[in-house]
Amino acid sequence: MNNILKAVLAANLIVITVLVFIYPPLMIAPGKLIPGHKQLETNCFACHAPFRGVASERCTTCHKPVDIGRLLTTGQAIVKPLNSPLFHQQLNSQDCLACHNDHAGVMRFMQQGRFNHALLKKATSEQCQNCHKPPTDLLHQQITGNCAQCHTQEKWVPTTFNHTQYFSLDGDHKTRCVTCHVRNDYSRYTCYGCHEHSPVSIRRKHIEEGISNFDNCVQCHRSASEHNIRNEDGKRNSENDDD
């Protein structure tokens, strides 16, 4: 009985294996192809190698990396090119499967909600505006340059920057970014854009108080409150503590 069962199972396995090779679209295809590859639905081995899957080298035989975004596989120019037509030329390697899954009908990174920026060359990954439209809200309209000052390439939100950690934008400090950060340089700030103090008077006053560091205002003054003053080491000044 066991021998008969083994023979039946072996026969079924052989039949299934043969059918997989004869009718792969019916036996193992996970879904329909994208419209552009519809003509390959019955020719699995145009992209798949038996027992090895899909290799990017097979993709690039039709889709020349240098032409992606510029020309169709037929050689015709794309009438409406992509916003970033040379995007594929900025990749570290032509790993097509890192983003594309034709049987799903959409790009894999769109399904997951994010793109792996590590695939890009370093210089390209720092030029966010080449692929992303800049935000139109009032805050971002004031900011130019490096998005990485506040955002990571893993997620847009939440941002990595907390302004209150450095200075609380309360009271009269609800102003435009360029008031303190001249020319949108967020690595520096100035308080002299509004205050009547001059560097000379600030220097003299702080020396009288025995304070040596008077160039970094926010080290002691974290908000508009005159009672919120900290020592040079960042600790709260108890003489000005309301508590």
C-alpha positions as CSV (number, residue, x, y, z in Angstrom):
1,M,0.0,0.0,0.0
2,N,2.8,2.4,0.9
3,N,4.5,1.7,-2.4
4,I,1.3,2.4,-4.3
5,L,0.9,5.7,-2.4
6,K,4.5,6.7,-3.1
7,A,4.0,5.9,-6.8
8,V,0.9,8.0,-7.0
9,L,2.5,10.9,-5.3
10,A,5.6,10.7,-7.5
11,A,3.4,10.6,-10.6
12,N,1.5,13.6,-9.4
13,L,4.7,15.5,-8.8
14,I,6.0,14.6,-12.2
15,V,2.7,15.8,-13.8
16,I,2.8,19.1,-11.9
17,T,6.4,19.7,-12.8
18,V,5.7,19.1,-16.4
19,L,2.7,21.4,-16.3
20,V,4.7,24.2,-14.7
21,F,7.1,24.2,-17.6
22,I,4.4,23.9,-20.2
23,Y,1.8,26.2,-18.8
24,P,3.7,28.5,-16.3
25,P,1.2,31.4,-16.6
26,L,-1.6,29.1,-15.4
27,M,0.4,27.2,-12.8
28,I,2.6,29.6,-10.9
29,A,2.0,33.2,-12.2
30,P,1.1,35.3,-9.1
31,G,-1.0,37.8,-11.1
32,K,-1.3,39.8,-14.3
33,L,1.6,41.8,-15.7
34,I,1.6,45.5,-16.1
35,P,0.1,46.7,-19.5
36,G,3.5,47.3,-21.0
37,H,4.5,43.7,-20.5
38,K,1.1,42.2,-21.5
39,Q,2.7,40.5,-24.6
40,L,4.9,38.5,-22.2
41,E,2.1,36.9,-20.2
42,T,2.6,33.5,-22.0
43,N,6.4,33.8,-22.2
44,C,7.6,33.6,-18.6
45,F,11.1,32.6,-19.6
46,A,11.6,36.0,-21.3
47,C,12.2,37.3,-17.8
48,H,12.5,34.2,-15.5
49,A,15.4,31.8,-15.5
50,P,14.3,28.2,-14.5
51,F,14.9,27.7,-10.7
52,R,16.7,31.1,-10.4
53,G,14.0,33.7,-10.8
54,V,14.3,37.1,-12.4
55,A,17.7,38.8,-12.9
56,S,18.1,42.5,-13.6
57,E,20.3,41.7,-16.5
58,R,17.2,40.4,-18.3
59,C,15.3,43.6,-17.6
60,T,18.1,45.8,-19.1
61,T,18.2,43.8,-22.3
62,C,15.0,45.7,-23.2
63,H,15.2,48.6,-20.9
64,K,18.5,50.3,-21.5
65,P,19.3,52.3,-18.3
66,V,20.7,55.2,-20.4
67,D,17.4,55.5,-22.2
68,I,14.9,55.0,-19.3
69,G,12.7,58.1,-19.0
70,R,13.8,59.3,-22.5
71,L,12.9,56.6,-25.0
72,L,10.5,53.7,-25.2
73,T,11.8,50.2,-25.7
74,T,10.8,50.7,-29.4
75,G,13.2,53.6,-29.6
76,Q,10.5,56.3,-29.8
77,A,11.0,59.4,-27.8
78,I,8.7,59.8,-24.8
79,V,6.2,62.6,-25.6
80,K,5.8,63.6,-21.9
81,P,9.0,62.7,-20.1
82,L,9.1,62.1,-16.4
83,N,9.8,64.9,-14.0
84,S,13.2,63.4,-13.4
85,P,14.0,61.6,-16.7
86,L,17.5,60.7,-15.7
87,F,16.5,59.2,-12.3
88,H,17.5,55.6,-13.2
89,Q,21.0,56.9,-14.3
90,Q,21.5,58.1,-10.7
91,L,21.3,54.7,-9.1
92,N,24.3,53.0,-7.5
93,S,23.4,49.8,-9.4
94,Q,20.7,48.6,-11.8
95,D,18.8,46.5,-9.3
96,C,15.4,46.6,-11.0
97,L,13.8,44.2,-8.5
98,A,14.5,46.5,-5.6
99,C,11.6,48.7,-6.8
100,H,9.7,46.9,-9.6
101,N,7.4,43.9,-9.3
102,D,5.5,43.6,-12.5
103,H,3.1,41.0,-11.4
104,A,1.8,43.4,-8.7
105,G,1.2,45.9,-11.4
106,V,2.8,48.7,-9.4
107,M,6.2,49.6,-8.1
108,R,7.2,47.8,-4.9
109,F,8.3,50.9,-3.1
110,M,4.9,52.5,-3.8
111,Q,3.3,49.5,-2.1
112,Q,5.4,49.9,1.0
113,G,5.0,53.7,1.0
114,R,8.7,54.6,0.7
115,F,11.7,54.4,-1.5
116,N,15.1,53.1,-0.4
117,H,17.3,56.2,-0.9
118,A,20.4,54.1,-0.3
119,L,20.0,53.0,-4.0
120,L,20.9,56.5,-5.1
121,K,24.3,58.0,-5.6
122,K,25.3,60.2,-2.6
123,A,25.3,63.4,-4.6
124,T,21.9,62.7,-6.0
125,S,20.3,61.7,-2.6
126,E,21.2,65.1,-1.3
127,Q,19.2,66.9,-4.1
128,C,15.7,66.2,-2.8
129,Q,14.1,68.9,-4.9
130,N,15.0,67.0,-8.1
131,C,12.4,64.4,-7.3
132,H,10.1,66.0,-4.7
133,K,8.0,69.1,-5.0
134,P,8.8,71.5,-2.2
135,P,6.1,72.0,0.4
136,T,3.9,75.1,-0.1
137,D,3.1,75.9,3.6
138,L,4.4,79.2,5.0
139,L,7.2,77.6,7.0
140,H,8.7,75.8,4.1
141,Q,8.4,78.7,1.8
142,Q,10.9,80.4,4.0
143,I,13.4,77.6,3.9
144,T,15.8,76.7,1.1
145,G,18.6,74.2,0.8
146,N,19.2,71.0,2.7
147,C,16.0,69.1,3.7
148,A,18.1,66.9,5.9
149,Q,18.4,69.7,8.5
150,C,14.9,68.5,9.7
151,H,13.9,65.4,7.8
152,T,15.4,61.9,7.3
153,Q,15.1,59.9,4.1
154,E,13.3,57.1,5.9
155,K,10.2,59.1,6.8
156,W,8.9,62.6,6.1
157,V,7.2,62.8,9.5
158,P,8.0,63.2,12.3
159,T,10.9,65.5,11.7
160,T,14.1,65.2,13.7
161,F,14.2,68.9,14.6
162,N,12.6,70.3,17.8
163,H,13.1,74.1,17.9
164,T,12.0,74.3,21.5
165,Q,15.1,72.2,22.4
166,Y,17.2,75.2,21.4
167,F,14.9,78.2,21.7
168,S,11.2,78.6,22.4
169,L,9.3,80.6,19.8
170,D,7.0,82.2,22.3
171,G,6.0,85.8,22.9
172,D,7.4,88.2,20.4
173,H,9.6,85.5,18.8
174,K,6.9,84.3,16.5
175,T,8.5,85.7,13.5
176,R,9.9,84.7,10.1
177,C,12.8,82.3,10.1
178,V,15.0,84.6,8.1
179,T,14.8,87.2,10.9
180,C,17.1,85.1,13.0
181,H,18.6,82.8,10.3
182,V,20.0,85.2,7.8
183,R,19.9,84.0,4.2
184,N,18.2,80.8,5.3
185,D,21.4,79.6,6.9
186,Y,20.0,77.4,9.7
187,S,23.4,76.4,11.0
188,R,23.7,80.0,12.5
189,Y,21.4,82.6,14.1
190,T,21.5,86.2,15.2
191,C,19.6,88.1,17.9
192,Y,20.7,91.5,16.7
193,G,18.1,91.5,13.9
194,C,15.5,92.8,16.4
195,H,17.1,93.7,19.7
196,E,18.6,97.0,20.4
197,H,21.7,95.4,21.9
198,S,25.0,95.7,20.1
199,P,27.8,93.2,20.4
200,V,29.9,95.8,22.3
201,S,27.2,96.5,24.8
202,I,26.4,92.9,25.3
203,R,30.0,92.1,25.8
204,R,30.4,94.8,28.5
205,K,27.2,93.9,30.3
206,H,28.0,90.2,30.5
207,I,31.6,90.7,31.6
208,E,30.2,92.9,34.5
209,E,28.1,89.9,35.5
210,G,31.1,87.5,35.3
211,I,29.7,85.8,32.2
212,S,32.4,84.8,29.6
213,N,30.2,83.3,26.9
214,F,28.0,86.0,25.4
215,D,28.1,85.0,21.7
216,N,25.8,82.0,22.1
217,C,22.6,83.8,23.4
218,V,20.4,80.7,23.5
219,Q,22.7,78.9,25.8
220,C,21.3,81.0,28.7
221,H,18.2,82.6,27.1
222,R,15.9,79.8,26.0
223,S,12.7,81.9,25.6
224,A,11.2,85.3,25.7
225,S,10.7,85.1,29.4
226,E,13.2,87.1,31.5
227,H,12.8,84.5,34.3
228,N,13.9,81.7,32.0
229,I,17.6,82.3,32.2
230,R,20.2,79.5,32.5
231,N,23.8,79.4,33.4
232,E,26.5,78.8,30.9
233,D,26.5,75.1,31.7
234,G,22.8,75.0,30.7
235,K,21.4,74.6,34.2
236,R,18.6,76.8,35.3
237,N,19.5,80.0,37.2
238,S,17.8,79.6,40.6
239,E,17.9,83.4,41.2
240,N,15.5,83.8,38.3
241,D,13.4,80.8,39.0
242,D,9.8,81.6,39.9
243,D,9.4,78.3,41.6
